Structure formats: C-alpha cells, structure tokens
Phi, psi and omega in degrees: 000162174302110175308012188177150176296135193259120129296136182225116193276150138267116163207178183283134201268349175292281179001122171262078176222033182286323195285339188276331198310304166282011158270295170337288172301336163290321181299312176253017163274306201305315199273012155253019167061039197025050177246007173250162172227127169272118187240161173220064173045237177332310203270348170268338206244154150325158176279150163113330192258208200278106189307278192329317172294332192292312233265020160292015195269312173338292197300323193267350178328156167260329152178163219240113176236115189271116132325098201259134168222206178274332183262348164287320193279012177255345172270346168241000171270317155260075182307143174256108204314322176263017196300133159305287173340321186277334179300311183309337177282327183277329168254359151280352184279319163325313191292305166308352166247358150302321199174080213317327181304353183260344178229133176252095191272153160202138166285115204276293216214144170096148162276196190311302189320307209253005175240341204241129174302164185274035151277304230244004209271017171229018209248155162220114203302163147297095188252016172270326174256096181275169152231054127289015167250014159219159181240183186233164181281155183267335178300272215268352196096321196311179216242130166237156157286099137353104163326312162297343158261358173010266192280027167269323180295319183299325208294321175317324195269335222252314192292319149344255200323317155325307141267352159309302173328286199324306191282333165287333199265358181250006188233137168254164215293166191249100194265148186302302177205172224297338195273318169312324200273306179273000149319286201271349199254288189278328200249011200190099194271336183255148204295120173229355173111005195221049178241109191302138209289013175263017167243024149303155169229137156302106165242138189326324165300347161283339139258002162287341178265308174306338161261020161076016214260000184190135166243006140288132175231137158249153147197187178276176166289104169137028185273342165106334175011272192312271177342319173326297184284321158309318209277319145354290192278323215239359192277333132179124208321317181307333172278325183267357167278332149330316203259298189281146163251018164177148169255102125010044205262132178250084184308112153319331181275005173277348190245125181270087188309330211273277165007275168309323147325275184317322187278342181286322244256298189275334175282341184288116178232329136223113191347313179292311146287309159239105195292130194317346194270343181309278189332305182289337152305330175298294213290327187271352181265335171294338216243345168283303200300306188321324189287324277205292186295305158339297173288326167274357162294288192301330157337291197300298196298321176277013191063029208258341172299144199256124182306059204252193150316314193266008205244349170262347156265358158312279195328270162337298174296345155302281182312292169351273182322327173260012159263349193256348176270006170076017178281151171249189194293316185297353222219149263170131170271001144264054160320166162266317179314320206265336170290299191307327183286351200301307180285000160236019177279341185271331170285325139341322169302301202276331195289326202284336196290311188295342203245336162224043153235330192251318175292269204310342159281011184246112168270177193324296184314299212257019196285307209279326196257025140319301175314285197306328179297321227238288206282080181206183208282324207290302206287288187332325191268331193286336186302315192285315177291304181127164174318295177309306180292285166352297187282323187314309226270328169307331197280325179282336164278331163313304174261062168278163191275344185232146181309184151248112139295103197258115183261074171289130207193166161100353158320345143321316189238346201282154206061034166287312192292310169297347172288329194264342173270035154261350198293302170332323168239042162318312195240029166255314180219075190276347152310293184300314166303326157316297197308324160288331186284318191288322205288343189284303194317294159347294197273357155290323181315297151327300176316302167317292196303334203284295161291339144317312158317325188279330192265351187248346189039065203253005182261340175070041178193181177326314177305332200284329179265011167299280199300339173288324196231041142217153187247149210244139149226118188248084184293147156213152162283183149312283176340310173267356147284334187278004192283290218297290178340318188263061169185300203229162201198002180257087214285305180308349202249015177237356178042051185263142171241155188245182197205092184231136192246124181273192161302319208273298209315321187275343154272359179271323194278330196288313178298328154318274186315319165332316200262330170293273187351304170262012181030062198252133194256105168296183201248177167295305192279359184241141161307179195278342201293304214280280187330309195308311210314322170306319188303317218299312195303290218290320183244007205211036159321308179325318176262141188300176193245019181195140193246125168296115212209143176260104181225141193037276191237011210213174171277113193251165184242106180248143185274138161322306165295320163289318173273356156301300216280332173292009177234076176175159189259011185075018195250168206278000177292337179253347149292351164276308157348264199335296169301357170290310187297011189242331198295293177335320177281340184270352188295279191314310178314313178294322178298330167221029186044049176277139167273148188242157206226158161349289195315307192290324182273348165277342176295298189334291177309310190266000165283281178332290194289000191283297204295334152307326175258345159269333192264326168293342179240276200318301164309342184282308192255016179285347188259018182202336173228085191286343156225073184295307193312312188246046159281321207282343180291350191272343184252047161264133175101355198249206206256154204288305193263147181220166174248157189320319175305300180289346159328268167001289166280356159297312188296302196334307215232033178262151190240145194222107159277065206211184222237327187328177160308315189308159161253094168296012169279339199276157161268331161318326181282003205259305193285333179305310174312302201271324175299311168302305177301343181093067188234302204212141156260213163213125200223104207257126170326143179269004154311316182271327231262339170297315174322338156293355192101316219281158210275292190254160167305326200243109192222114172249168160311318192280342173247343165244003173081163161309349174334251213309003163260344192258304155340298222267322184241290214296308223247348176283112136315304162267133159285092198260156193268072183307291160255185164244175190266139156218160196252128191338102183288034155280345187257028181255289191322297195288342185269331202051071175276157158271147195250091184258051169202159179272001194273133163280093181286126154086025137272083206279153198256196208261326164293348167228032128279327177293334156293320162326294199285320178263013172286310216327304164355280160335323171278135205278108126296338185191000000 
C-alpha cells in the first residue's frame, strides 16, 4: 500500500491548466513535509506504462480531486469510451460509493450548469479556486497566487491535506500483497507507520494519557514506548481528532544534555544564590513555550490555521521565530535544521536574559534581590518576545478550541554520551563526576517537576494560560525513573503509567496479527488460546500445537504459546522473533520434505533465543550496562536454581560496569538489576507463595511485578531463604545452565494468564 496519503488530480488534459495543476501538487507535497503523494497523471506516472492499470490507482486514493470545466463535463457526460478522462471518472464514481469523504470536487473554470457533471450536479464545489486566482509570469510561465487569494489558496491547500490525512487514518492500512502484509505484520517488531489499526492493542496506558490521568509512560526496553504514540493518534483517529489539533512528537534525542549542562553550569555561580535545580526547572518551563510557539509556526506555514483573530499574531510569532532561529524566507521551520536548534535554542534564550538582565544590572546588594525579582520563565520568555507579543500570544492559544499533545520519547539512548564522559572521570576528577551524576539525575527530575506544574497550572501568568491547552505524554525509560527515585520517592505526585505486557496481551498481539495474515475471521465464541490452536491447524499444520519436554522423571505436554513465551523476556519483539523462526522452519521444511518434530523446534527455538539475546538485550543495554556480557558469562555451566545465600555469594564477587542509578557495588543491588532485566526470578514452595499475595509460585518482573524481590531481599535485614533463585530458561542452551530442579519452569496454564491479565493493574512495577 502507499506508505503515506495519496491524492489522485483529475482533469481534462485539452484544459489549459497542467501548470497551475503542478504547482499545486508542489505546494502540497512541500507544505505537508512530503508526507501526502499527490499523483498527477503525466507527471506521475513513467513513460511506457500502462495508463489504464495506473489510473486504478483512483480506487486506492485517500482523495480524489476532480477540476470539474466545460471540456471535462463534455468528455464524461458524452463519452468517449477510450477517453482517459472518462475512466478516471468511472472509478471515481466507484470511489464514490465508499463514501463522499473520498472526493473533494472544484469548479475550475465555467459555472455550475456547463462545468460540473450531471452525477455530481447537486453536490456543492470549491468555487474559491478558479483560475482567476493565478497568473503565469510573462519571463519564464511560472504560476504565481493572486496576493488576495493567498491565503484562500493556503487554507485550500492546508484543507487538501487534512483530508487526505484524515481519510487514511479512518481507512486502515492497505497492504499491496501478500509479501508486503507479512513484511509489517510477522517480519517486522519496529513502530513504522504500517501496521493495521485492527492488530493494534489498546493497553491501559493509552487511555491514562489521553484522559490525562498519567502524563508518563514507563517500560523496559523493547516494551512497545514508541509504538505507543502510533497507537495514540491512529488507533482512533476520528476521536483523537475531536480533542486534539496536532500531536506534537518531540526526540529526545535532539536536547543536547552535555549542551544543557555547560549552560546550567555558567549561570550556576553559587549554591547560594541561584540553586541548580532552579536553573534547570527554567530551562524545561521555557523549552514547552518555546515548542508551543514552534508549532503554530509551523501550524501557520502549512496553512492548517483558521483565518480569525488570532492569525495575525500566529503570524508575528512565525515570523519572530524564524528570524531569530536564523531561517531565511527560502528555509521552512519545519526544516530538520531549524527543528533540531530548538533545545539549545533555549538555553541560549536563558544565558543571554541572566546575563544582561540579571549580572550586568545587579550590583552585590541588590544582587539575591534581582534574582528573586527577575529570574523567572514569564520575565524571560516576555524578554525574549517582547511583552505585548508574548501575552497576545498566550491569549490566542489559550483560547484554541482544541488541545496540544506534546509527545517526548528517544530517551533510551538519550544521554549515553553524557554518561560515558561522566565515566571517564571517576578516577581523574570526582567533584566533576558527583556533579554530572546529580546534575543527569536532576534534569529528569526537573522534567518531572516542570510538567506537574504545568498540568496544575501553578505560575499564575501566561504560562498557566499555555498550559490549559496542552497535554504530556512523557516516555521514559526505567532507569531514569529509578535516577528520579534515589531523590523523591514519592512516585505517585508524577502521575506515571506503565506500559507492561502480561501472556494475554502477547498472545493477543501474535493472533491478531496471524489472523490478519492468513485473513482468517475470527469466531465469537473462541478465546484467544482457541483461536491461536486454529490458526495452527487450518494454515501451520505442519507445527504441532504442544512440545514435549523432560523434566525430573517424566514427560510433560508443554503448549506451543507457553513455550514460545518461556524463551522470551515477555515484551511483543520476542514473541515475534521466536514465531518468525517456526514460520521459517515450515518455510525449509517444504522446501525439503522435512516432518517437523519436538526436536527441530526446539533447535528453532534456542536459535531464536540466542539471537535475542544477543541482538535484542545485550546490544540494547550495552550503552549502560557496559559489561552485561560477561556478568551473564559467569554464570555458563552452572546451575539454573540457587538458594539465596549461594546467589549471594556468587554476585559478592561478580564486578558489574554499568551507568545505573543504583550503587552497583552492593549486592543487593546487583540482584535487583538482574531481577529487572529479566535475568532471574524467584521461585516459592507452592504451598506458600499465596500467602505472599502473589498469583505463582515462579515470579519473574514481568509477570509478578517487583513484589517478591523487595519482599524476599530489598526490604529484609537478614536472608532468609524463604525461596530460590532461578535463572530466567531463555539463557539455558546457550549458557548450558544445568536444570537442577523437577519443576516446569514457565509453563503457566490459561487459567492464571487470564488472572494475570486481570491482575495486571495490581502489580507493583516502578
């Protein structure tokens, strides 16, 4: 399918209007960031190919803009059977019984009677774009906009797009063919825009942010973050478009820490006078507005503003902004350039306002009561703009009818850099390494605090009338919630949601898709389990629906979806994996007339899991857990289960290199770490383990939450060995862990994933 929304122009090719027609189609690839594909007959298609298959194209469109003149209604109202024009009509009238919402018609040239045919003759046209709203140059031809229609052309243009946008996100995606389908569906674990929104999962963090009931999402890594904000916008779009005007995604990876640092660094000159956490609190209530003023620039460039009262101070603040980020006329702010300065544009914002409002205008005395006086987001940002401009502009975004979604995400990788030159100077400079470690811990912290303010409206100015009309979705990972945790600890006042995948959610994700794949309808009355077994028979005969396994003395019957999931960390990339390396085996098998047996699939299977563990974990956390490989090396060959005490003394003398929050010296902390990534569990008599609250016996992170390690170790003065330790079985063929226990570790039966799924809530995660 088209990766992106399609326009398809229609007109009569005698009509002399291919020129404006092509401008038109430059204007609204350009002023939609090429994120629309405009096709235009000649000019779209190759020389050579088949017009009649291309112009079928018509059908798959997201809309359809027919030039209605007098020589179009005379070619489809009297056909000519090989006319292109008549074809082109004929699947739009096809098109056209899907929905009205697929054709955007305009009266080009001519009135109603002699131009617009008689299917469409009770319809009513776009009678603003004629072509009296443009001339051509006498040099060269080029097509200019009549100055007085401008903006009827942009708003025209701004309107195009908008629906084109729309009607793809209300059409679910279209895959060309079958290779394409199973590319985005089976093959393919990153968020990319193609995935159909009927193999979406709603997961609670998706209505805590849209009802604002959380303005955070945590998970680990390969947890879906990202996907999260595809799922947001698109799962459904018609709703989210009531509420919002625009979603906002901002990369983390664009705020330069080292950048913000250094600047935090030269206005902090004493404790005493301005405390770093101020400064850094500055930078992040500045750094909204600024973004706030961003978007109606670009709002304003693309035409997407509505021509009111307010548009002429959109407008001043567009312009403002790109003289002052150094854009010329020719440079568009949504430019990659002109985006990417922003976060050091604001620090930049704060260095020049401390330094010639606050330094050079203070003398010793009046120096602290400058600060208190001065040094705040409303005089700075008002400094920068000017007053007048400023308060206007609050006032007109405050009263837009529809929110802002500010999406902050790229945190996963962001700061690495500032971590390993913090490293560096463990043993060279240790004031500056404290200082870098508090100040990272610190500028999430801020982050936090910054957007609580904002949702609480606590400044009593123009910010507060900003701050009404925007809403947060702030990813983080774990880890820099545990930064924030060793500082505040009161966790609940950040209004955080996690973003955790239980058994049901990962067999919900794998059967959806599955059944999109194989285009299989599901039935009402069958689960999700019944449903999997169905796919297996009717299109996956080849692989059995249960793998036999040996454990202590006897044989077990393990279901195919539990052992795809015990060779996994439980997030939906490795449940993909796994089930790609089973697609693959039925792929070979045909190819070599193998029957596939217990044995081959489990080959399948621990291949699979190898590559998880190295390209999916190891590679993942290497920029943080810098010698994760060979923690994990210490323990090959040895034994799956330990009791806490022999744990204990195994970790005591494993040395752990890594960035966390944590004081990685400690051993509790060593197991905590490794109890989070999903390295080790715990495993309680099964006499006992309700009494603990917990739903199993066998308690990993992903599936009982932090309880049973903060329980069993964190919160214990003495160790008692109350359980055991055990190690995750995705690491046992490649480590050759030895399986010194009778238990079938992680075959959980349908009944306590379905508690589990109704459990989730209830788990303690962060």
């Amino acid at each position: 399918m088209p990766q992106k929304p399609t326009c398809y122009i229609s007109y009569a090719w005698k009509d002399d209007i291919l020129s404006f027609l092509l401008k038109l189609k430059s204007d609204i690839e350009r002023q939609s960031q090429n994120k629309i594909n405009v096709i235009l007959d000649r000019r779209s298609f190759d020389v050579g190919v088949d017009f009649k298959k291309k112009e079928k194209q018509i059908l798959e469109s997201d809309l359809i803009l027919p030039f209605f003149t007098p020589e179009y209604k005379k070619k489809v109202d009297t056909p000519i059977e090989d006319s292109g024009c008549f074809r082109e009509y004929e699947y739009i009238l096809e098109k056209r019984k899907n929905g009205s919402r697929y054709i955007y018609p305009i009266l080009f040239k001519g009135d109603k009677n002699k131009a617009i045919p008689r299917d469409f003759r009770d319809i009513t046209c776009n009678i603003d774009i004629t072509s009296s709203i443009y001339y051509k140059s006498k040099k060269n031809n080029d097509i200019s906009i009549d100055r007085k229609h401008l903006n009827k052309y942009k708003t025209f243009i701004a309107d195009i797009i908008n629906k084109a946008k729309n009607n793809y996100w209300l059409d679910d995606i279209r895959y060309s063919d079958d290779d394409e389908r199973y590319k985005e569906l089976l093959n393919n674990t990153a968020s990319n825009g193609l995935l159909k929104k009927s193999c979406m999962i709603k997961m609670p963090a998706y209505s805590e942010i849209l009802n604002q009931t959380s303005y955070f999402v945590i998970g680990r890594k390969g947890s879906g973050k990202s996907t999260l904000l595809e799922t947001i916008e698109k799962l459904d779009y018609e709703n989210f478009a009531k509420k919002y005007k625009i979603l906002c995604p901002i990369n983390a990876e664009d705020i330069d820490i080292n950048f913000v640092y250094t600047c935090v660094d030269s206005l902090y000159k004493d404790n005493d006078f301005i405390p770093t956490s101020e400064i850094t609190d500055l930078y992040w209530e500045i750094f909204f507005i600024i973004q706030t003023m961003f978007i109606i620039g670009l709002e304003f460039e693309s035409g997407r503003l509505n021509n009111d009262y307010r548009y002429t101070v959109f407008k001043k603040v567009t312009k403002f902004l790109k003289h002052e980020l150094g854009s010329n006329n020719n440079i568009k702010l949504s430019d990659n350039s002109i985006k990417s300065q922003l976060p050091t544009f604001v620090s930049e914002i704060m260095g020049k306002y401390f330094n010639e409002h606050i330094l050079d205008k203070a003398n010793e005395s009046a120096f602290m009561t400058s600060i208190k006086t001065n040094l705040n987001a409303q005089n700075i940002i008002s400094t920068f703009t000017g007053d007048d401009l400023f308060e206007r502009f609050a006032l007109c975004f405050g009263a837009c009818e529809k929110k802002t979604l500010i999406s902050l995400d790229g945190f996963d990788t962001h700061s690495e850099d500032f971590r390993r030159k913090t490293r560096t100077l463990l043993n060279t400079d240790s004031t500056e390494y404290e200082k870098r470690n508090d100040f990272e811990c610190l500028f999430y912290r801020s982050l936090c605090n910054v957007v609580k303010k904002y949702k609480r409206k606590e400044y009593n100015n123009n910010i507060d009338t900003i701050a009404d009309r925007i809403d947060f979705c702030i990813v983080l990972p774990q880890d820099r919630l545990d930064q924030i945790q060793t500082v505040d600890r009161d966790i609940s006042k950040m209004k955080c949601c996690g973003l955790f995948w239980d058994a049901y959610d990962l067999l919900r994700m794998l059967v959806l898709r599955l059944e999109e794949n194989y285009e299989i309808e599901p039935m009402a009355d069958q689960n999700m389990l019944e449903r999997f077994q169905r796919i297996l028979k009717e299109k996956l005969p080849q692989i059995p629906n249960a793998v036999k396994v040996f454990s202590g003395d006897r044989w077990y019957d393990f279901d195919l979806f539990n052992y795809i999931l015990r060779l996994s960390f439980w997030r939906p990339r490795d449940i993909l994996l796994n089930f790609i390396s089973l697609l693959k085996l039925v792929e070979n098998s045909k190819e070599l007339d193998l029957e596939i047996d217990d044995r081959i699939i489990k080959e399948a299977l621990f291949q699979s899991a190898s590559n998880i563990i190295d390209k999916e974990f190891i590679a993942e956390y290497q920029n943080v857990f810098y010698n994760l490989k060979e923690v994990l090396n210490c323990f090959r060959g040895k034994n799956i289960l330990y009791t806490i005490s022999d744990f204990f003394e195994i970790i005591d003398s494993i040395r752990f290199d890594a960035s966390f929050s944590y004081d990685c010296t400690k051993s509790k902390n060593k197991i905590l770490i490794l109890y989070q990534l999903g390295v080790i569990g715990l495993i309680f008599n099964k006499d006992t383990f309700a009494d603990h609250g917990y739903s199993h016996n066998i308690c990993f992170y992903f599936n009982e939450g932090l309880d049973p390690i903060y329980d069993t170790i964190l919160d214990c003065d003495t160790i008692e060995n109350d359980a055991n330790i055990i190690i995750n079985p995705l690491f046992c063929k490649k480590f050759h862990l030895t399986i010194n226990t009778k238990e079938l570790i992680g075959n959980y039966d349908w009944a306590y994933i379905k508690k589990l799924a109704a459990e989730k809530s209830q788990k303690r995660r962060f």
